[in-house]
Structures are given as structure tokens and as C-alpha cells.
PDB file of C-alpha atoms in Angstrom:
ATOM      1  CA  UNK L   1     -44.782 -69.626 -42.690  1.00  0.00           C
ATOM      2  CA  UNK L   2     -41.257 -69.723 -41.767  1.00  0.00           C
ATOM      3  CA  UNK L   3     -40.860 -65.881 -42.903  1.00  0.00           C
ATOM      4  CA  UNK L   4     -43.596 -64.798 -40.894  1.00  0.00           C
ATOM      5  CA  UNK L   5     -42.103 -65.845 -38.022  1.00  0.00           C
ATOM      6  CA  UNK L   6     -38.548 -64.727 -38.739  1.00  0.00           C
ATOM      7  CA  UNK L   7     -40.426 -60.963 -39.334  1.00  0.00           C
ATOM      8  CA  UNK L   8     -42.165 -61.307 -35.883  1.00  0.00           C
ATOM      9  CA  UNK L   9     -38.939 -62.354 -34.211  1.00  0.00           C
ATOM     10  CA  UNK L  10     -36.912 -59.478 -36.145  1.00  0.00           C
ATOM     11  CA  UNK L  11     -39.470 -56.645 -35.119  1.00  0.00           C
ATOM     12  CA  UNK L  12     -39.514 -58.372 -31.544  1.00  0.00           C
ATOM     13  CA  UNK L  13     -35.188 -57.487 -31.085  1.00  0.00           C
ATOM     14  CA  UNK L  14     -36.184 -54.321 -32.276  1.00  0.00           C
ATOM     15  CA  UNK L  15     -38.793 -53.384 -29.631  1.00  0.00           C
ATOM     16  CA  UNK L  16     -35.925 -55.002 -26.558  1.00  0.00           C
ATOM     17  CA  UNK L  17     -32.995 -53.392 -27.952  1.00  0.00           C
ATOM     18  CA  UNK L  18     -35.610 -49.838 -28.080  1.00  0.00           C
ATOM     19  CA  UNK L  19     -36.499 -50.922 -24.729  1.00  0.00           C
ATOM     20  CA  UNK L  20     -33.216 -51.320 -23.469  1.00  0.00           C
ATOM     21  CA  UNK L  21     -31.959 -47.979 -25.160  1.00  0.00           C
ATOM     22  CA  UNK L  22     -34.743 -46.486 -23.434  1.00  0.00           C
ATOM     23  CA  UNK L  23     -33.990 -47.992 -20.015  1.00  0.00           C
ATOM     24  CA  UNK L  24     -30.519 -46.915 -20.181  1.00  0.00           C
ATOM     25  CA  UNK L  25     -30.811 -43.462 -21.128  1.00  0.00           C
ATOM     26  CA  UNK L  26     -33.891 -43.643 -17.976  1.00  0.00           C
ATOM     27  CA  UNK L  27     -30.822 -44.550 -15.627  1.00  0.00           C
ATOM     28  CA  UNK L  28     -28.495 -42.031 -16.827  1.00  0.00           C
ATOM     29  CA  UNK L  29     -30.834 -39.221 -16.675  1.00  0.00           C
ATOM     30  CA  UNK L  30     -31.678 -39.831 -13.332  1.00  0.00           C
ATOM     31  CA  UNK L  31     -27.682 -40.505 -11.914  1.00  0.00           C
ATOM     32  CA  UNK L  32     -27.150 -37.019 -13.644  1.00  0.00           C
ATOM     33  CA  UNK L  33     -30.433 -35.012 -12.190  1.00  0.00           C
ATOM     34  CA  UNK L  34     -28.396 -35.785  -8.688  1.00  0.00           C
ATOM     35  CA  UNK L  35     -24.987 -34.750  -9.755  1.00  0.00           C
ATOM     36  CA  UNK L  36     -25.417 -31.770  -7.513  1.00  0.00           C
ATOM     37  CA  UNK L  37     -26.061 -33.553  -4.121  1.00  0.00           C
ATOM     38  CA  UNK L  38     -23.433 -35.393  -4.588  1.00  0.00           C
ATOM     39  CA  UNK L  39     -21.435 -36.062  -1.651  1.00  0.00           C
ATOM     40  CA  UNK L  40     -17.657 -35.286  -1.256  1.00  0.00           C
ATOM     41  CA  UNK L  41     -15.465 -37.797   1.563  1.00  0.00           C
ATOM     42  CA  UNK L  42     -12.201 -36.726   2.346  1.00  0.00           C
ATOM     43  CA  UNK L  43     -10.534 -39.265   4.434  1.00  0.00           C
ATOM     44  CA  UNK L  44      -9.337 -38.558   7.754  1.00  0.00           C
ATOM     45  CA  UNK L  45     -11.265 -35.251   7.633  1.00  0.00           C
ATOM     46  CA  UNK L  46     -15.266 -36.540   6.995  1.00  0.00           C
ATOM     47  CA  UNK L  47     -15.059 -39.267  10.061  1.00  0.00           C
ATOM     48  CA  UNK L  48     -14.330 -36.475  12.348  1.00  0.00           C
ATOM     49  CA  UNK L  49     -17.458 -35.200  12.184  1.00  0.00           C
ATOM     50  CA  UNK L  50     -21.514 -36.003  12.954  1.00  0.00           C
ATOM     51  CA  UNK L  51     -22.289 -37.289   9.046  1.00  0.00           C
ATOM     52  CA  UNK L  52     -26.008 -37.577  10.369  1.00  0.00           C
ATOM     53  CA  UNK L  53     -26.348 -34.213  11.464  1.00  0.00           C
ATOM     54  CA  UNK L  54     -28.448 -32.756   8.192  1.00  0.00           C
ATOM     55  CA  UNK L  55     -27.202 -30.067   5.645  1.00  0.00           C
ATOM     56  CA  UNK L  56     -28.420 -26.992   5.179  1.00  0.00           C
ATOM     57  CA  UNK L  57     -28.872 -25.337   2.410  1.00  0.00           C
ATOM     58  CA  UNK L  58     -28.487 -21.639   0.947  1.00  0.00           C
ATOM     59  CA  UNK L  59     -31.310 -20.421  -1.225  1.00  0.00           C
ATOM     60  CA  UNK L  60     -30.520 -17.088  -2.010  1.00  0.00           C
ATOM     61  CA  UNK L  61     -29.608 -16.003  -5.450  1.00  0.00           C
ATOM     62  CA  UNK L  62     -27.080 -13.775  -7.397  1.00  0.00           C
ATOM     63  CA  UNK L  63     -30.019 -10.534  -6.755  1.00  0.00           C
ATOM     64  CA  UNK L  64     -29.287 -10.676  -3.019  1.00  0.00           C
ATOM     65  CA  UNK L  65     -26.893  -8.377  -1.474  1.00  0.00           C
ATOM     66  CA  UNK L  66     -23.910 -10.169  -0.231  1.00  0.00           C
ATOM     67  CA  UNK L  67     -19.984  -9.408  -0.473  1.00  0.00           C
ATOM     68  CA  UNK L  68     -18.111 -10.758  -3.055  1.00  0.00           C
ATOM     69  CA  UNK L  69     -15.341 -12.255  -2.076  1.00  0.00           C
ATOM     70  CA  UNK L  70     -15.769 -14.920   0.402  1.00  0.00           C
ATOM     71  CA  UNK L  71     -18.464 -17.669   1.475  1.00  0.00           C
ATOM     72  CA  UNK L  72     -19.386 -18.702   5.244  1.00  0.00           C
ATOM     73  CA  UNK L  73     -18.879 -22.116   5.666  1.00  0.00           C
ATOM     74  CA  UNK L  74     -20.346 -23.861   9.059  1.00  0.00           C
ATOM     75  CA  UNK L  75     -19.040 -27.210   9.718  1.00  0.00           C
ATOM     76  CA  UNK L  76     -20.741 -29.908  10.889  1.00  0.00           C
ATOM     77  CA  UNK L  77     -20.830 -30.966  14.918  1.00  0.00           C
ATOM     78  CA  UNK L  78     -17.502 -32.490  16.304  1.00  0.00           C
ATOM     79  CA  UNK L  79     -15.863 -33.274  19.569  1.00  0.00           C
ATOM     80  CA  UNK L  80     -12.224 -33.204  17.840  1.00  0.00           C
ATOM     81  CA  UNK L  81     -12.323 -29.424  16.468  1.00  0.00           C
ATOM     82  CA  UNK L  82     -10.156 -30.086  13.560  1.00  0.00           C
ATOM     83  CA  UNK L  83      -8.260 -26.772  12.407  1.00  0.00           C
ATOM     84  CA  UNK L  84      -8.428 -27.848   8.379  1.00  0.00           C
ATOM     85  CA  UNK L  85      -6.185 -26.435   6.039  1.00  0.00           C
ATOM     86  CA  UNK L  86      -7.551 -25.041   2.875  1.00  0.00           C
ATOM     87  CA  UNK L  87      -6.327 -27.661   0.289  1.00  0.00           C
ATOM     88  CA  UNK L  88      -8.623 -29.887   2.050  1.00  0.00           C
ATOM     89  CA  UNK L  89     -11.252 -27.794   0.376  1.00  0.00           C
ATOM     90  CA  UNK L  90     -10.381 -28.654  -3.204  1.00  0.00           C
ATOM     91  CA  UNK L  91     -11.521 -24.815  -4.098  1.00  0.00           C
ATOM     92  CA  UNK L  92      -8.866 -23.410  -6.887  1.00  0.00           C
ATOM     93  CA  UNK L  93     -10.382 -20.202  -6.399  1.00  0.00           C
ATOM     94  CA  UNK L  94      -9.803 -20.046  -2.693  1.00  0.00           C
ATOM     95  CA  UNK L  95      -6.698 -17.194  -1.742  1.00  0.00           C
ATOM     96  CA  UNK L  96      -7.003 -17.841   2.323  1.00  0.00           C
ATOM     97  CA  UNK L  97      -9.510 -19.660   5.250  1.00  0.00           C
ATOM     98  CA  UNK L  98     -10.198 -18.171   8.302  1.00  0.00           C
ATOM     99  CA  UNK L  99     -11.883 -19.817  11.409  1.00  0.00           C
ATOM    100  CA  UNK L 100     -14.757 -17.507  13.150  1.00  0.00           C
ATOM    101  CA  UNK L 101     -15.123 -20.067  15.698  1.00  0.00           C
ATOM    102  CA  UNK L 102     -12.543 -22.862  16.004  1.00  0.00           C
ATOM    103  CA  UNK L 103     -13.226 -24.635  19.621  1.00  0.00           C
ATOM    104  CA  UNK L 104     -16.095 -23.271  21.514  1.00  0.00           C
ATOM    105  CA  UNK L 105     -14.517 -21.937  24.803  1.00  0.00           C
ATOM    106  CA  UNK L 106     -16.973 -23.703  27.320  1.00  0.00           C
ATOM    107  CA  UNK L 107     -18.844 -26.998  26.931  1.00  0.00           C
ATOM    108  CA  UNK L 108     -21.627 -26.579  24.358  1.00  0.00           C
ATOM    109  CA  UNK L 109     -23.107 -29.616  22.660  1.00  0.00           C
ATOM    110  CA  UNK L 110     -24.552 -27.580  19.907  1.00  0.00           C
ATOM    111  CA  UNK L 111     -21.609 -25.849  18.788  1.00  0.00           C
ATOM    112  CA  UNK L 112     -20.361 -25.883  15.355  1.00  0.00           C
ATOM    113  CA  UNK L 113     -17.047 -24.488  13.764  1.00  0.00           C
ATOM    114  CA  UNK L 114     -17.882 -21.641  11.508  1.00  0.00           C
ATOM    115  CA  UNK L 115     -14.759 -20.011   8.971  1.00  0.00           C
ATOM    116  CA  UNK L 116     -14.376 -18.057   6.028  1.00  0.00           C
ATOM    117  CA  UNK L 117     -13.012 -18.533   2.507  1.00  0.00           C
ATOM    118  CA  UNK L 118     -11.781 -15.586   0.705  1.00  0.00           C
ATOM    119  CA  UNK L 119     -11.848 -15.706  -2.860  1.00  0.00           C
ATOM    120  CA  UNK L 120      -8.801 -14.881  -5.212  1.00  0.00           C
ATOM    121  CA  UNK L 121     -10.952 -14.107  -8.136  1.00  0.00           C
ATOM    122  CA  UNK L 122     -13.752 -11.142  -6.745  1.00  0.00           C
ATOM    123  CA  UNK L 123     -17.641 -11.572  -8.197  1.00  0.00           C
ATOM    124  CA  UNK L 124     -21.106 -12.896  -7.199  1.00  0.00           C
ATOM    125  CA  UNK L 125     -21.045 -15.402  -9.606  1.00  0.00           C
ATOM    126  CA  UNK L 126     -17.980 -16.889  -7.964  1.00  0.00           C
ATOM    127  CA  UNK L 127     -19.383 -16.907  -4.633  1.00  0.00           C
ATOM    128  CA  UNK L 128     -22.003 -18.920  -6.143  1.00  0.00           C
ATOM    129  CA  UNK L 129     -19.579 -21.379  -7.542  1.00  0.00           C
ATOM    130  CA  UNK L 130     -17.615 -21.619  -4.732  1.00  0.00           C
ATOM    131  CA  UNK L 131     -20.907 -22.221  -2.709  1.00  0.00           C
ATOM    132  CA  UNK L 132     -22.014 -25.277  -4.996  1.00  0.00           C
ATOM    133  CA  UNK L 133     -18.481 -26.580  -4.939  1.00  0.00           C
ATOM    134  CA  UNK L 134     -18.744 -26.427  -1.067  1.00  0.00           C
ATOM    135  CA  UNK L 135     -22.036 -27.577  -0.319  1.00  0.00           C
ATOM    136  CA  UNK L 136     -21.118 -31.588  -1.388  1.00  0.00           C
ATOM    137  CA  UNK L 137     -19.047 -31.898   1.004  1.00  0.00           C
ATOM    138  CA  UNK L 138     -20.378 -34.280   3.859  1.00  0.00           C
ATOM    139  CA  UNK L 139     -18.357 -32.501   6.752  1.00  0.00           C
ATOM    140  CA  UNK L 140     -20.127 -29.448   5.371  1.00  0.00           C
ATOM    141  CA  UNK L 141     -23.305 -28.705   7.309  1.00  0.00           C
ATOM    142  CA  UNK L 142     -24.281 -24.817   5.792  1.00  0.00           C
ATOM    143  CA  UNK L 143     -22.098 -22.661   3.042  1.00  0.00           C
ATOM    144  CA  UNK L 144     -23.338 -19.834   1.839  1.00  0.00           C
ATOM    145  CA  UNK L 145     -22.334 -16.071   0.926  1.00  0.00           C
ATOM    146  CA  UNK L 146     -21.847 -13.254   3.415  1.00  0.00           C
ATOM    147  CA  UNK L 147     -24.689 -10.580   3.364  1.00  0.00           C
ATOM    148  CA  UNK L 148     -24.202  -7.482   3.510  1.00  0.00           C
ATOM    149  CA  UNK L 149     -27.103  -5.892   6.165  1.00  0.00           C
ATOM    150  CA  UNK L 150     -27.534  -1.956   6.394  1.00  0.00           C
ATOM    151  CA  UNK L 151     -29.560  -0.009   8.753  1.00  0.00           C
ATOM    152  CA  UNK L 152     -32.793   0.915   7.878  1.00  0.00           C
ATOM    153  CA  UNK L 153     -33.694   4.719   7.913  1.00  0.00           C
ATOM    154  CA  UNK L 154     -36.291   6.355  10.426  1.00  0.00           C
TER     155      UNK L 154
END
């Protein structure tokens, strides 16, 4: 009698440590799935701007016609209008950053800071990785590539 029950309990810590295997690898799964929205602080830089103002985000893809050596980055809204140097961007690919729009010249509650990052290596494919580097930041409200627009013929 005694076996039987030492077989029941043995299959029994089987089954929780599969279960617990199984719940593990669950959570881990998940935590990596969201890797890519992760969010990037950088203190003294992030609580300068509206955190709560949503991202946007760029859906294009490496088919679209877009220059390949910089990304447009729009910031999200402030009141401080930081000028940020480009090491705050953590991008080892980035040569220089240039503002489009650094303070807005009369009052204007939407506005938003818009720059440039040019690229030291040239290629789609890094525009693309400098995009997905840039989009987790949380002062980051829009990144995305520059397109290239022609004029239609008549």
C-alpha cells in the first residue's frame, strides 16, 4: 500500500515541476514578445517632455522609397525646447543631428520639435535599425525614414 502511494506522490512532483516549467517558459515568452515596445528613460532628458502624449508609429517597409541616410525623428510636446545632443540618442550609427524645428517662433500649443539623424553607415536596412532603436524612446513621439516624393507626370 505504502508503494502505491509513494508512485502517486512521485508522478504528482512530476506533473508541478512540468507545470512550473511550463509556467515559466509562459512568462518568458510573453516578457520577450514585448521586447520591442520597450521603453527607453534617459534622465534629465524624458521628464522634459509630455510622457502621455501617445507614440506614433512608422509602418512602412524596406520596399518604400525613402533616402538612405537619415531618419525624421519628432519629439514629443514640451514647454522647455531642449536642444539634445546626439549621444543622448545612444545610436552608434549616428554621424550628426540636426533640428528642423527647435522652438516654435510664436505660441503654439501643438508644436513639436522635429530633427534629423544622419547616418554614418548609408542603406535602407540601417534606416530601419536606426528607426527601431529610436522608436523606444519615451521622449520619442514619431521616427521614421525620409521619403523621397517625385512629381507625377501629366
Amino acid at each position: 500500500m505504502k508503494k502505491e502511494k509513494t508512485k502517486k506522490t512521485g508522478v504528482h512532483k512530476i506533473l508541478i515541476s512540468f507545470w512550473a516549467v511550463l509556467v515559466m517558459v509562459t512568462i518568458v515568452i510573453t516578457t520577450l514578445v514585448g521586447c520591442e515596445n520597450i521603453k527607453k528613460t534617459v534622465p534629465g532628458v524624458s521628464n522634459q517632455f509630455d510622457l502621455k502624449e501617445e507614440k506614433e508609429y512608422w509602418t512602412g517597409s524596406i520596399d518604400d522609397d525613402f533616402l538612405d541616410d537619415r531618419v525624421c525623428v519628432i519629439m514629443k510636446k514640451t514647454t522647455t525646447y531642449p536642444e539634445l545632443d546626439i549621444k543622448v540618442f545612444r545610436l552608434k550609427n549616428a554621424e550628426s543631428l540636426h533640428y528642423s524645428f527647435l522652438a516654435p517662433t510664436v505660441e503654439n500649443p501643438d508644436f513639436h520639435q522635429m530633427l534629423v539623424i544622419y547616418l554614418k553607415e548609408k542603406g535602407k536596412d540601417q534606416v530601419i535599425s536606426a528607426i527601431n532603436h529610436l522608436k523606444q524612446f519615451d521622449f520619442i513621439m514619431y521616427v521614421g525614414p525620409e521619403n523621397i516624393y517625385r512629381a507625377e507626370d501629366d
